[in-house]
PDB file of C-alpha atoms in Angstrom:
ATOM      1  CA  ASP A 242      17.922 -23.178 -21.507  1.00 67.00           C
ATOM      2  CA  ALA A 243      14.127 -23.172 -21.747  1.00 68.00           C
ATOM      3  CA  ASP A 244      13.923 -22.036 -18.102  1.00 69.00           C
ATOM      4  CA  ASN A 245      16.419 -19.243 -18.787  1.00 80.00           C
ATOM      5  CA  GLU A 246      14.385 -18.113 -21.790  1.00 83.00           C
ATOM      6  CA  GLU A 247      11.186 -18.164 -19.700  1.00 80.00           C
ATOM      7  CA  ASP A 248      12.928 -16.122 -16.998  1.00 77.00           C
ATOM      8  CA  ARG A 249      14.148 -13.591 -19.569  1.00 82.00           C
ATOM      9  CA  LEU A 250      10.654 -13.216 -21.010  1.00 84.00           C
ATOM     10  CA  LEU A 251       9.092 -12.896 -17.553  1.00 77.00           C
ATOM     11  CA  ASN A 252      11.659 -10.301 -16.486  1.00 78.00           C
ATOM     12  CA  ALA A 253      11.105  -8.353 -19.710  1.00 83.00           C
ATOM     13  CA  SER A 254       7.340  -8.320 -19.174  1.00 79.00           C
ATOM     14  CA  ILE A 255       7.832  -7.135 -15.592  1.00 77.00           C
ATOM     15  CA  ARG A 256      10.267  -4.403 -16.686  1.00 81.00           C
ATOM     16  CA  ASP A 257       7.579  -3.133 -19.068  1.00 82.00           C
ATOM     17  CA  LEU A 258       5.320  -2.514 -16.051  1.00 75.00           C
ATOM     18  CA  ILE A 259       7.857  -0.335 -14.218  1.00 79.00           C
ATOM     19  CA  PRO A 260       7.020   1.991 -12.569  1.00 79.00           C
ATOM     20  CA  PHE A 261       4.398  -0.056 -10.782  1.00 77.00           C
ATOM     21  CA  ALA A 262       1.055   1.570 -10.018  1.00 76.00           C
ATOM     22  CA  VAL A 263       0.175  -0.075  -6.713  1.00 79.00           C
ATOM     23  CA  VAL A 264      -2.877   0.493  -4.552  1.00 78.00           C
ATOM     24  CA  GLY A 265      -3.046  -1.207  -1.183  1.00 76.00           C
ATOM     25  CA  SER A 266      -6.016  -1.813   1.062  1.00 81.00           C
ATOM     26  CA  GLU A 267      -7.005  -3.796   4.115  1.00 81.00           C
ATOM     27  CA  GLU A 268     -10.680  -3.007   3.571  1.00 84.00           C
ATOM     28  CA  SER A 269     -13.169  -5.444   2.044  1.00 88.00           C
ATOM     29  CA  ILE A 270     -15.848  -3.727  -0.066  1.00 86.00           C
ATOM     30  CA  ASP A 271     -18.979  -5.278  -1.611  1.00 87.00           C
ATOM     31  CA  VAL A 272     -19.064  -4.826  -5.392  1.00 85.00           C
ATOM     32  CA  ASP A 273     -22.058  -6.369  -7.161  1.00 86.00           C
ATOM     33  CA  GLY A 274     -22.694  -8.533  -4.097  1.00 87.00           C
ATOM     34  CA  LYS A 275     -19.115  -9.872  -3.997  1.00 88.00           C
ATOM     35  CA  PRO A 276     -16.521  -8.844  -1.422  1.00 89.00           C
ATOM     36  CA  VAL A 277     -13.330  -7.423  -2.944  1.00 87.00           C
ATOM     37  CA  ARG A 278     -10.257  -5.942  -1.311  1.00 88.00           C
ATOM     38  CA  GLY A 279     -10.017  -2.370  -2.433  1.00 86.00           C
ATOM     39  CA  ARG A 280     -10.597   1.338  -1.975  1.00 86.00           C
ATOM     40  CA  ARG A 281     -13.819   3.235  -2.560  1.00 85.00           C
ATOM     41  CA  HIS A 282     -13.633   6.591  -4.311  1.00 84.00           C
ATOM     42  CA  GLY A 283     -16.309   8.985  -5.579  1.00 87.00           C
ATOM     43  CA  TRP A 284     -15.858   7.670  -9.101  1.00 87.00           C
ATOM     44  CA  GLY A 285     -15.818   3.959  -8.171  1.00 84.00           C
ATOM     45  CA  VAL A 286     -13.891   1.186  -6.434  1.00 85.00           C
ATOM     46  CA  ILE A 287     -10.273   0.173  -7.000  1.00 83.00           C
ATOM     47  CA  ASN A 288      -9.983  -3.601  -6.680  1.00 86.00           C
ATOM     48  CA  ILE A 289      -6.355  -4.288  -5.754  1.00 81.00           C
ATOM     49  CA  PHE A 290      -6.501  -7.762  -7.312  1.00 81.00           C
ATOM     50  CA  ASP A 291      -7.832  -6.500 -10.673  1.00 82.00           C
ATOM     51  CA  GLU A 292      -4.840  -6.170 -13.001  1.00 81.00           C
ATOM     52  CA  THR A 293      -6.633  -3.465 -14.996  1.00 80.00           C
ATOM     53  CA  HIS A 294      -6.881  -1.314 -11.838  1.00 77.00           C
ATOM     54  CA  CYS A 295      -3.362  -1.625 -10.395  1.00 81.00           C
ATOM     55  CA  ASP A 296      -0.125  -3.625 -10.560  1.00 80.00           C
ATOM     56  CA  PHE A 297      -0.363  -5.151  -7.078  1.00 80.00           C
ATOM     57  CA  VAL A 298      -0.757  -8.700  -8.429  1.00 81.00           C
ATOM     58  CA  HIS A 299       2.231  -8.298 -10.758  1.00 79.00           C
ATOM     59  CA  LEU A 300       4.416  -6.870  -7.998  1.00 80.00           C
ATOM     60  CA  ARG A 301       3.358  -9.585  -5.539  1.00 81.00           C
ATOM     61  CA  ASN A 302       4.107 -12.322  -8.072  1.00 78.00           C
ATOM     62  CA  PHE A 303       7.415 -10.705  -8.983  1.00 76.00           C
ATOM     63  CA  MET A 304       8.583 -10.355  -5.391  1.00 77.00           C
ATOM     64  CA  LEU A 305       7.186 -13.463  -3.741  1.00 77.00           C
ATOM     65  CA  ARG A 306       6.902 -16.070  -6.450  1.00 73.00           C
ATOM     66  CA  THR A 307       9.658 -15.502  -8.971  1.00 73.00           C
ATOM     67  CA  HIS A 308      12.285 -13.546  -7.001  1.00 77.00           C
ATOM     68  CA  LEU A 309      11.769 -14.667  -3.398  1.00 80.00           C
ATOM     69  CA  SER A 310      15.220 -16.232  -3.160  1.00 82.00           C
ATOM     70  CA  ASP A 311      16.765 -12.946  -4.367  1.00 81.00           C
ATOM     71  CA  LEU A 312      14.763 -11.030  -1.750  1.00 81.00           C
ATOM     72  CA  ILE A 313      15.938 -13.372   1.017  1.00 85.00           C
ATOM     73  CA  GLU A 314      19.544 -13.196  -0.151  1.00 86.00           C
ATOM     74  CA  VAL A 315      19.614  -9.398  -0.354  1.00 85.00           C
ATOM     75  CA  THR A 316      17.937  -9.115   3.046  1.00 84.00           C
ATOM     76  CA  ALA A 317      20.487 -11.431   4.637  1.00 84.00           C
ATOM     77  CA  GLN A 318      23.574 -10.079   2.918  1.00 85.00           C
ATOM     78  CA  ARG A 319      22.870  -6.375   2.892  1.00 86.00           C
ATOM     79  CA  HIS A 320      20.389  -5.432   5.580  1.00 86.00           C
ATOM     80  CA  TYR A 321      21.297  -7.951   8.278  1.00 89.00           C
ATOM     81  CA  GLU A 322      25.030  -7.424   7.783  1.00 89.00           C
ATOM     82  CA  GLN A 323      24.576  -3.635   8.057  1.00 90.00           C
ATOM     83  CA  PHE A 324      22.612  -4.119  11.291  1.00 92.00           C
ATOM     84  CA  ARG A 325      25.211  -6.559  12.651  1.00 91.00           C
ATOM     85  CA  THR A 326      28.099  -4.229  11.795  1.00 92.00           C
ATOM     86  CA  SER A 327      26.341  -1.319  13.497  1.00 93.00           C
ATOM     87  CA  GLN A 328      25.746  -3.348  16.658  1.00 95.00           C
ATOM     88  CA  LEU A 329      29.361  -4.545  16.807  1.00 95.00           C
ATOM     89  CA  ARG A 330      30.586  -0.967  16.288  1.00 95.00           C
ATOM     90  CA  GLN A 331      28.407   0.243  19.196  1.00 95.00           C
ATOM     91  CA  ILE A 332      29.776  -2.490  21.460  1.00 95.00           C
ATOM     92  CA  LYS A 333      33.342  -1.627  20.493  1.00 95.00           C
ATOM     93  CA  GLU A 334      32.758   2.093  21.157  1.00 95.00           C
ATOM     94  CA  LEU A 335      31.146   1.367  24.536  1.00 94.00           C
ATOM     95  CA  ARG A 336      34.037  -0.850  25.608  1.00 94.00           C
ATOM     96  CA  ALA A 337      36.544   1.813  24.493  1.00 93.00           C
ATOM     97  CA  GLN A 338      34.699   4.454  26.541  1.00 93.00           C
ATOM     98  CA  GLN A 339      34.693   2.169  29.567  1.00 92.00           C
ATOM     99  CA  ALA A 340      38.410   1.469  29.206  1.00 91.00           C
ATOM    100  CA  ALA A 341      39.176   5.192  28.857  1.00 91.00           C
ATOM    101  CA  ALA A 342      37.101   5.985  31.945  1.00 90.00           C
ATOM    102  CA  ALA A 343      38.846   3.260  33.920  1.00 89.00           C
ATOM    103  CA  ALA A 344      42.253   4.500  32.792  1.00 88.00           C
ATOM    104  CA  ALA A 345      41.331   8.018  33.869  1.00 86.00           C
ATOM    105  CA  GLY A 346      40.712   6.686  37.373  1.00 79.00           C
ATOM    106  CA  SER A 347      36.991   7.278  37.526  1.00 57.00           C
ATOM    107  CA  GLY A 348      36.530   4.034  39.420  1.00 52.00           C
ATOM    108  CA  MET A 349      34.725   2.197  36.641  1.00 49.00           C
ATOM    109  CA  SER A 350      35.655  -1.427  36.239  1.00 51.00           C
ATOM    110  CA  VAL A 351      36.796  -2.467  32.787  1.00 50.00           C
ATOM    111  CA  GLY A 352      35.360  -5.963  33.205  1.00 54.00           C
ATOM    112  CA  ALA A 353      31.853  -4.925  34.251  1.00 53.00           C
ATOM    113  CA  PRO A 354      29.948  -2.601  31.947  1.00 55.00           C
ATOM    114  CA  SER A 355      28.130   0.257  33.653  1.00 57.00           C
ATOM    115  CA  ALA A 356      25.331   0.174  31.084  1.00 59.00           C
ATOM    116  CA  PRO A 357      23.854  -2.780  29.209  1.00 61.00           C
ATOM    117  CA  LEU A 358      25.285  -3.433  25.771  1.00 61.00           C
ATOM    118  CA  PRO A 359      22.982  -2.848  22.777  1.00 63.00           C
ATOM    119  CA  HIS A 360      20.193  -5.431  22.642  1.00 63.00           C
ATOM    120  CA  GLN A 361      21.411  -6.996  25.876  1.00 58.00           C
ATOM    121  CA  PRO A 362      18.938  -7.127  28.774  1.00 55.00           C
ATOM    122  CA  ALA A 363      19.947  -5.367  31.982  1.00 56.00           C
ATOM    123  CA  ALA A 364      21.142  -7.627  34.819  1.00 53.00           C
ATOM    124  CA  GLN A 365      18.441  -8.357  37.357  1.00 52.00           C
TER     125      GLN A 365
END
């Protein structure tokens, strides 16, 4: 129960930050002789790892440290399954077109596809 209470408190503190104010950068900038990842503006530098500048650290911790298993699960169940369903639907439609063409007497063979299936390399 202590873990559940900790999770509830963590989730509540994260919900208080929504909407996140996130700044991203791939640039390293020297600030007071120390390299920081951030963005330089006319009024100063935004350090993406400084929690007073942006919520990048909170969002990173939320997504990758406390909710990584949820992210993996949603990716697998929702996004991969949608992709898989789409690919199977395309294959089914292609096979139906080939069968219809063969039935119409166009000379196409039902067993040998005239075009490669989605994500299937062409025969060499």
